[in-house]
Short mmCIF file of C-alpha atoms in Angstrom, two decimals:
data_model
loop_
_atom_site.label_atom_id
_atom_site.label_comp_id
_atom_site.label_asym_id
_atom_site.label_seq_id
_atom_site.Cartn_x
_atom_site.Cartn_y
_atom_site.Cartn_z
CA VAL A 1 93.92 -23.86 82.11
CA THR A 2 95.65 -27.52 82.15
CA TYR A 3 97.02 -28.89 85.72
CA ALA A 4 100.02 -31.64 85.37
CA ASN A 5 97.35 -34.52 86.07
CA GLY A 6 96.26 -33.22 82.12
CA CYS A 7 92.63 -31.46 83.74
CA SER A 8 91.62 -27.93 82.55
CA SER A 9 89.28 -25.85 82.87
CA VAL A 10 88.11 -22.43 81.14
CA CYS A 11 86.62 -19.31 83.21
CA SER A 12 85.91 -15.40 81.06
CA VAL A 13 86.25 -11.83 82.48
CA LEU A 14 83.61 -8.58 81.02
CA VAL A 15 85.98 -5.67 81.78
CA THR A 16 84.32 -1.98 81.32
CA GLU A 17 85.70 1.01 80.90
CA ASN A 18 84.63 4.49 82.93
CA GLN A 19 84.83 8.35 81.37
CA SER A 20 86.93 10.32 83.56
CA PRO A 21 83.93 12.27 84.90
CA VAL A 22 84.41 16.38 83.78
CA CYS A 23 86.18 18.88 85.99
CA THR A 24 84.92 22.60 85.87
CA ILE A 25 84.95 25.31 88.36
CA THR A 26 82.12 28.35 88.46
CA GLY A 27 81.98 31.92 90.22
CA ASN A 28 84.18 34.70 89.72
CA ASN A 29 87.20 35.03 87.63
CA PHE A 30 88.08 37.66 89.91
CA PHE A 31 87.70 40.22 93.18
CA CYS A 32 87.86 43.40 93.92
CA THR A 33 90.91 45.05 96.42
CA GLY A 34 89.48 43.89 100.10
CA GLY A 35 87.23 41.18 98.59
CA SER A 36 87.44 37.65 98.57
CA THR A 37 85.19 35.30 95.11
CA GLU A 38 83.74 31.59 95.22
CA LEU A 39 85.33 28.91 93.41
CA CYS A 40 82.91 26.18 93.19
CA THR A 41 82.89 22.35 91.61
CA PRO A 42 79.86 20.94 91.24
CA PRO A 43 78.72 18.53 94.28
CA GLY A 44 78.32 15.33 94.42
CA ALA A 45 81.96 14.15 93.88
CA ALA A 46 83.63 11.19 96.42
CA SER A 47 86.02 13.83 97.71
CA TYR A 48 87.79 17.47 95.80
CA LEU A 49 91.32 18.23 96.82
CA TRP A 50 92.16 22.25 96.22
CA SER A 51 94.89 23.18 95.51
CA THR A 52 95.26 26.14 98.85
CA GLY A 53 94.84 22.16 100.77
CA ALA A 54 91.03 22.80 101.25
CA ASN A 55 88.40 19.80 100.73
CA THR A 56 84.89 20.85 99.77
CA ASN A 57 83.85 21.58 96.48
CA CYS A 58 83.62 25.34 96.45
CA ILE A 59 86.14 27.38 98.66
CA ASN A 60 87.03 31.62 98.82
CA VAL A 61 89.69 33.12 98.14
CA ALA A 62 91.34 36.78 98.52
CA MET A 63 94.52 35.93 96.73
CA ALA A 64 95.13 36.60 93.27
CA GLY A 65 96.47 33.61 91.79
CA ASN A 66 95.93 30.17 90.18
CA TYR A 67 93.89 28.10 91.49
CA SER A 68 93.09 24.60 90.97
CA VAL A 69 90.86 20.76 91.76
CA THR A 70 91.17 17.41 91.88
CA VAL A 71 87.74 15.72 91.74
CA THR A 72 87.38 11.94 92.81
CA TYR A 73 84.39 9.82 92.00
CA ALA A 74 82.88 6.28 93.36
CA ASN A 75 84.64 4.91 91.00
CA GLY A 76 87.56 6.02 91.54
CA CYS A 77 88.23 7.61 88.92
CA SER A 78 89.37 11.68 88.34
CA SER A 79 89.97 15.15 87.22
CA VAL A 80 92.24 17.84 87.63
CA CYS A 81 90.70 21.59 86.32
CA SER A 82 92.46 25.28 87.60
CA VAL A 83 91.19 28.56 87.38
CA LEU A 84 93.36 31.98 87.12
CA VAL A 85 92.16 34.62 89.19
CA THR A 86 92.88 38.15 89.68
CA GLU A 87 92.67 41.33 91.59
CA ASN A 88 90.71 44.19 90.89
CA PRO A 89 91.81 47.53 92.02
CA PRO A 90 88.37 49.35 93.11
CA PRO A 91 88.13 53.25 91.49
CA ALA A 92 90.09 56.34 92.03
CA CYS A 93 87.62 58.95 93.83
CA ASN A 94 88.74 62.26 94.34
CA ILE A 95 86.35 64.89 94.99
CA THR A 96 87.30 68.98 92.73
CA GLY A 97 86.16 72.17 93.23
CA SER A 98 87.29 74.95 95.98
CA ASP A 99 86.63 74.41 100.12
CA CYS A 100 85.35 77.22 100.58
CA ILE A 101 82.12 78.55 100.44
CA CYS A 102 80.74 81.74 100.88
CA ASN A 103 77.22 82.41 101.99
CA GLY A 104 74.22 81.49 99.90
CA GLN A 105 76.43 81.52 96.93
CA PRO A 106 76.34 77.76 94.66
CA ILE A 107 79.74 76.06 94.15
CA GLN A 108 80.28 72.74 92.06
CA LEU A 109 81.74 69.89 93.29
CA CYS A 110 82.79 66.89 90.41
CA ALA A 111 83.48 63.28 90.98
CA ALA A 112 87.18 63.23 89.23
CA THR A 113 87.58 59.54 87.87
CA THR A 114 88.17 58.17 84.82
CA ASN A 115 86.16 54.27 84.45
CA ALA A 116 83.31 54.57 87.42
CA SER A 117 79.67 53.73 86.21
CA THR A 118 77.73 54.54 88.63
CA PHE A 119 77.52 57.71 91.27
CA LEU A 120 76.04 58.00 94.76
CA TRP A 121 76.69 61.40 96.97
CA SER A 122 75.83 61.43 100.39
CA THR A 123 72.96 64.03 99.40
CA GLY A 124 71.13 61.34 97.41
CA GLU A 125 72.29 62.76 94.22
CA THR A 126 74.14 59.96 91.30
CA THR A 127 75.76 62.01 88.52
CA SER A 128 79.16 62.88 88.96
CA CYS A 129 78.66 66.50 90.01
CA ILE A 130 77.26 68.17 92.29
CA PHE A 131 75.82 71.77 93.24
CA VAL A 132 75.88 72.91 97.24
CA THR A 133 74.87 76.25 99.33
CA LYS A 134 76.14 75.13 102.75
CA ALA A 135 79.42 73.87 104.54
CA SER A 136 79.26 70.66 105.12
CA THR A 137 81.14 67.58 104.74
CA TYR A 138 80.13 65.78 101.13
CA SER A 139 80.75 61.98 100.45
CA VAL A 140 80.29 59.95 97.24
CA THR A 141 80.16 55.83 96.46
CA ILE A 142 81.61 55.67 92.81
CA THR A 143 81.82 52.40 90.92
CA ASP A 144 83.39 50.74 88.07
CA ALA A 145 82.43 47.94 85.74
CA ASN A 146 83.66 45.35 88.34
CA GLY A 147 81.85 46.35 90.54
CA CYS A 148 84.05 47.93 92.71
CA SER A 149 84.11 50.67 94.24
CA SER A 150 85.30 53.61 96.22
CA VAL A 151 84.16 56.63 98.52
CA CYS A 152 85.54 59.47 98.91
CA SER A 153 84.72 62.88 100.73
CA LYS A 154 85.21 66.45 101.22
CA THR A 155 85.08 68.85 103.90
CA ILE A 156 83.52 72.46 102.81
CA THR A 157 84.18 75.97 104.88
CA SER A 158 82.15 78.79 104.74
CA THR A 159 84.66 81.71 104.60
CA LEU A 160 85.26 83.86 106.85
CA ALA A 161 85.90 88.04 107.39
CA PRO A 162 89.59 88.54 106.72
CA VAL A 163 91.72 88.58 110.13
CA ILE A 164 93.14 92.20 109.57
CA THR A 165 96.39 93.93 111.94
CA CYS A 166 97.15 97.90 111.54
CA PRO A 167 100.81 98.06 111.58
CA ALA A 168 102.01 100.22 114.69
CA ASN A 169 101.41 104.19 115.82
CA VAL A 170 103.63 106.11 113.66
CA THR A 171 105.04 109.56 114.81
CA VAL A 172 106.66 111.63 111.24
CA ASP A 173 107.59 114.76 110.80
CA CYS A 174 106.03 117.30 108.86
CA ASP A 175 108.84 116.80 106.08
CA ASP A 176 109.15 113.17 105.88
CA SER A 177 106.64 110.72 103.78
CA ILE A 178 103.25 109.82 105.09
CA LEU A 179 103.14 106.89 102.32
CA PRO A 180 103.22 103.08 103.50
CA PRO A 181 106.39 102.88 103.00
CA ASN A 182 107.25 105.01 105.22
CA THR A 183 104.46 104.17 108.02
CA GLY A 184 104.34 100.36 108.01
CA THR A 185 101.42 98.87 105.46
CA ALA A 186 98.66 96.44 107.49
CA ILE A 187 98.28 92.33 106.72
CA ALA A 188 95.49 90.74 106.82
CA THR A 189 94.86 86.32 106.40
CA ASN A 190 91.82 84.25 105.29
CA ASN A 191 90.48 80.84 106.66
CA CYS A 192 90.49 78.56 102.61
CA ASP A 193 94.30 80.18 101.89
CA LEU A 194 92.19 83.31 100.38
CA VAL A 195 94.04 86.54 99.90
CA PRO A 196 92.40 89.51 100.84
CA THR A 197 93.36 92.33 98.83
CA ILE A 198 93.82 95.48 101.07
CA SER A 199 92.96 99.22 100.60
CA TYR A 200 93.43 102.64 102.81
CA TYR A 201 92.34 105.51 102.76
CA ASP A 202 93.05 108.75 105.28
CA THR A 203 91.64 111.15 107.64
CA ASN A 204 92.65 114.32 108.27
CA MET A 205 91.98 114.69 112.54
CA GLY A 206 92.33 118.35 112.42
CA SER A 207 95.61 119.94 114.11
CA ILE A 208 97.25 118.83 117.35
CA TYR A 209 99.37 121.75 117.38
CA ARG A 210 99.53 124.58 116.37
CA ASP A 211 100.24 123.65 112.37
CA THR A 212 101.29 119.28 113.69
CA PHE A 213 98.16 117.76 112.26
CA SER A 214 97.10 113.72 112.81
CA ILE A 215 95.54 111.24 110.72
CA ALA A 216 93.13 108.38 110.90
CA ARG A 217 94.28 105.21 108.22
CA THR A 218 91.20 103.58 108.00
CA TRP A 219 92.84 100.21 106.29
CA THR A 220 90.16 97.57 104.97
CA ALA A 221 90.49 93.91 104.27
CA ILE A 222 88.52 91.95 101.70
CA ASN A 223 88.39 88.63 100.00
CA ALA A 224 86.65 87.32 97.20
CA CYS A 225 83.24 86.22 99.20
CA GLY A 226 82.79 90.25 99.98
CA ASP A 227 83.81 89.51 103.49
CA SER A 228 85.65 92.79 105.37
CA SER A 229 87.69 93.63 108.03
CA SER A 230 89.29 96.96 109.38
CA CYS A 231 91.98 98.41 111.12
CA ILE A 232 93.21 102.42 111.98
CA GLN A 233 96.03 103.10 112.87
CA ILE A 234 96.99 106.73 113.83
CA LEU A 235 99.98 109.62 112.45
CA SER A 236 100.84 112.00 114.10
CA VAL A 237 102.57 115.16 112.48
CA ILE A 238 104.93 117.06 114.24
CA ASP A 239 107.89 119.36 113.78
CA THR A 240 110.89 118.44 115.53
CA VAL A 241 112.92 120.58 113.17
CA PRO A 242 114.13 124.19 113.86
CA PRO A 243 113.81 127.11 111.03
CA LEU A 244 116.10 127.98 108.79
CA VAL A 245 117.01 131.77 109.70
CA GLU A 246 119.93 133.60 107.70
CA CYS A 247 121.38 136.87 109.55
CA PRO A 248 122.26 140.38 107.47
CA VAL A 249 126.06 140.63 106.32
CA GLY A 250 128.52 141.92 108.93
CA ILE A 251 129.21 146.31 107.53
CA THR A 252 131.98 148.39 109.13
CA VAL A 253 130.92 151.49 109.78
CA PRO A 254 133.02 154.66 111.26
CA CYS A 255 130.90 155.81 114.03
CA ALA A 256 128.39 154.79 116.67
CA ASP A 257 125.40 156.49 115.38
CA GLN A 258 125.48 154.80 112.14
CA VAL A 259 125.58 150.98 113.54
CA PRO A 260 122.25 150.41 111.88
CA PRO A 261 118.53 150.22 113.82
CA ILE A 262 117.09 146.93 115.05
CA ASP A 263 114.96 145.42 111.34
CA VAL A 264 113.13 141.86 112.55
CA SER A 265 112.32 142.21 109.08
CA SER A 266 115.83 141.91 107.36
CA VAL A 267 116.62 138.58 109.04
CA VAL A 268 115.40 135.14 106.31
CA THR A 269 113.73 132.94 107.19
CA SER A 270 112.32 129.19 106.27
CA ASP A 271 110.54 126.50 107.66
CA ASN A 272 110.63 123.12 106.66
CA CYS A 273 106.56 122.91 107.19
CA GLY A 274 106.16 125.33 105.90
CA GLY A 275 105.27 127.75 108.54
CA MET A 276 104.84 131.14 110.10
CA VAL A 277 108.20 132.13 111.56
CA THR A 278 108.20 134.54 113.32
CA VAL A 279 111.57 136.60 114.09
CA ILE A 280 112.19 138.81 117.46
CA HIS A 281 115.87 140.77 118.82
CA ILE A 282 117.27 139.74 121.25
CA GLY A 283 119.94 141.55 122.25
CA ASP A 284 123.14 143.51 121.29
CA VAL A 285 126.99 142.81 122.92
CA ILE A 286 129.42 145.54 122.48
CA SER A 287 132.87 144.47 122.91
CA ASP A 288 136.37 145.18 122.11
CA GLN A 289 135.69 148.74 123.07
CA ASN A 290 139.01 151.06 122.18
CA CYS A 291 136.49 154.34 122.85
CA LEU A 292 133.22 155.65 121.93
CA ASN A 293 133.61 154.57 118.03
CA SER A 294 135.87 151.23 118.00
CA PHE A 295 133.89 148.60 118.96
CA THR A 296 132.26 145.49 117.96
CA LEU A 297 128.66 144.64 118.23
CA THR A 298 127.07 141.23 117.68
CA ARG A 299 124.03 141.94 116.98
CA THR A 300 121.92 138.45 117.56
CA TYR A 301 118.23 138.04 116.38
CA MET A 302 115.95 134.66 117.36
CA ALA A 303 113.52 132.72 114.73
CA THR A 304 110.98 130.88 116.65
CA ASP A 305 108.46 127.96 113.84
CA ALA A 306 105.11 127.31 114.81
CA TYR A 307 105.78 124.30 116.10
CA GLY A 308 108.23 125.79 118.57
CA ASN A 309 111.85 125.16 117.17
CA THR A 310 114.24 128.23 117.73
CA THR A 311 116.99 129.00 116.04
CA ILE A 312 119.03 131.62 117.10
CA CYS A 313 121.87 133.58 114.06
CA SER A 314 123.89 137.51 114.81
CA GLN A 315 124.82 139.83 112.50
CA ILE A 316 128.08 141.23 113.85
CA ILE A 317 129.14 145.02 112.80
CA THR A 318 132.37 146.42 113.28
CA VAL A 319 132.22 150.08 114.82
CA LEU A 320 136.50 151.96 113.22
CA ASP A 321 136.61 155.58 113.55
CA ASN A 322 140.31 155.84 112.03
CA THR A 323 138.94 159.78 110.39
CA PRO A 324 141.18 162.24 111.98
CA PRO A 325 139.35 165.22 112.91
CA GLU A 326 139.06 168.62 110.77
CA ILE A 327 141.26 171.43 111.64
CA MET A 328 140.90 175.34 110.52
CA PHE A 329 142.68 178.12 111.54
CA THR A 330 139.77 180.88 112.46
CA ASP A 331 142.00 183.49 111.82
CA THR A 332 141.74 183.73 107.76
CA LEU A 333 145.11 185.73 107.86
CA LEU A 334 146.43 181.85 109.25
CA LEU A 335 147.41 179.46 106.41
CA ASN A 336 148.94 176.17 107.22
CA GLY A 337 152.27 175.87 106.56
CA ASP A 338 152.81 179.53 105.90
CA THR A 339 154.92 181.78 107.74
CA LEU A 340 153.54 185.25 110.16
CA TRP A 341 155.68 188.34 110.23
CA VAL A 342 154.97 190.35 112.73
CA GLU A 343 156.23 193.48 113.47
CA CYS A 344 157.66 194.49 117.23
CA PHE A 345 155.73 195.47 119.88
CA GLY A 346 155.45 199.13 120.01
CA GLN A 347 157.32 200.14 116.48
CA ASP A 348 153.37 201.01 115.52
CA PRO A 349 151.61 201.65 118.81
CA GLU A 350 148.12 201.53 116.74
CA TRP A 351 148.41 197.32 116.14
CA ASN A 352 148.82 194.97 118.91
CA LEU A 353 150.68 191.92 118.96
CA PRO A 354 148.07 188.86 117.95
CA TYR A 355 147.95 186.09 120.74
CA PHE A 356 147.98 182.88 119.85
CA ASN A 357 146.04 179.68 121.91
CA GLU A 358 143.80 176.46 121.44
CA GLY A 359 140.96 178.44 120.85
CA SER A 360 143.06 179.70 117.46
CA VAL A 361 141.60 176.43 115.82
CA LEU A 362 138.58 175.00 114.99
CA ALA A 363 137.96 171.24 114.80
CA GLU A 364 135.59 169.27 114.05
CA ASP A 365 134.97 165.55 114.19
CA PHE A 366 133.61 163.46 111.66
CA CYS A 367 131.65 161.53 113.98
CA ASP A 368 130.13 164.89 115.65
CA GLY A 369 132.43 163.51 118.89
CA ALA A 370 134.32 165.69 121.50
CA VAL A 371 137.44 167.44 120.00
CA THR A 372 140.46 168.15 122.02
CA VAL A 373 143.52 170.33 120.39
CA ASP A 374 146.83 171.11 122.42
CA PHE A 375 148.52 174.18 121.35
CA ASN A 376 152.75 174.27 121.19
CA LYS A 377 155.21 176.97 121.25
CA TYR A 378 158.87 176.65 119.94
CA GLN A 379 160.92 178.95 119.42
CA LEU A 380 163.23 177.98 116.51
CA GLY A 381 166.14 180.76 117.09
CA ASN A 382 167.10 184.39 117.89
CA GLY A 383 168.06 186.35 115.25
CA THR A 384 168.85 190.31 114.68
CA CYS A 385 167.53 192.85 112.69
CA GLU A 386 170.41 191.97 110.32
CA ASN A 387 168.65 189.02 109.10
CA GLY A 388 165.25 190.10 109.57
CA PHE A 389 163.99 188.53 112.71
CA ILE A 390 164.36 188.82 116.71
CA ASN A 391 162.53 185.77 117.36
CA MET A 392 161.23 182.85 115.04
CA TYR A 393 158.96 180.76 116.47
CA ARG A 394 156.89 177.49 115.79
CA LEU A 395 153.32 177.15 116.09
CA SER A 396 151.82 173.82 115.93
CA TRP A 397 147.88 172.78 116.66
CA ILE A 398 147.07 168.88 117.05
CA ALA A 399 142.92 167.94 117.26
CA TYR A 400 142.48 163.97 118.65
CA ASP A 401 138.55 163.22 118.70
CA ASN A 402 137.47 160.73 120.94
CA CYS A 403 139.69 157.29 118.94
CA ASP A 404 143.04 159.42 119.19
CA ASN A 405 143.08 160.20 115.68
#
């Protein structure tokens, strides 16, 4: 260095180069969901400044991301380093197997997962599957290769007997179906979503009244464990339908004494229940009577089945006498429509003039009833001996039965 007065001086300095400090971050660069990880740099530096704002050599982080730190030493030199931290999800955990257990029968429970390394059950077992024999809640802790773990549990319920409900008691007619589609079907439910199998059997309880009867239908529901429950439905089989009956066909007879006798065996019957049908005659009613042998007879029968149901039918019998009585002369000399010549009275002392009246004929009725005979004599004319007669008479006999035939 030279000044204005010409004086000068010489001086010197030694300059050294300090190497930059090495920056490192230690600790796991991942954490499990719900956890955290600790990141550290070596201690002894003058200061630390993390990207989070922290100024310690170690920090805890619980979020995935890129973390950096500036480390400054006493000589003022500094260094920056960083690390990428990731978040690892826990392994999926699920227990498979039945939710229900039959009494005394083992079931298998398995931890369903694809990336578990270890298993720890609440029973202390360390396999992926276990067998249990009683109802309880079972849990398992599974851990993957990253050390992340999950816990899941399953509650096992004892299977109960089914709950069965019978259909209502019913009354059916004997010719109706007694099968369940017509009389009802039991329903059953079970815990553990089991579907019971339902069946039934019938017991005939015998006659209730005459030929009717009742059935005790026992319904049973059984589940896969063999547990069962039963209920009883009563079916009453009765007869409400009257029997079918067919009376004899109507007939026409000429005389009252030809009316056929009462005959219950001529009535044809049938019953829907197949039981015995009894037929009785309940009466004859005469109407439209004009005479002894001309009327209408209504003959009524009643059929009764074993349950007391009745049906009535009637037969119509018509009595119609339209046949005139037969009439004939008692004297063989007389012929119907003939002419009888009689000598005058006194011409032959040995011969008497015949006498004719109602008794000159014999009349019979087809129905054997009473016959009335009317006798009439009409003088048709007077004659002389020259024309061959003195008096001419027309004699007539008319026979009437009680129906005016």
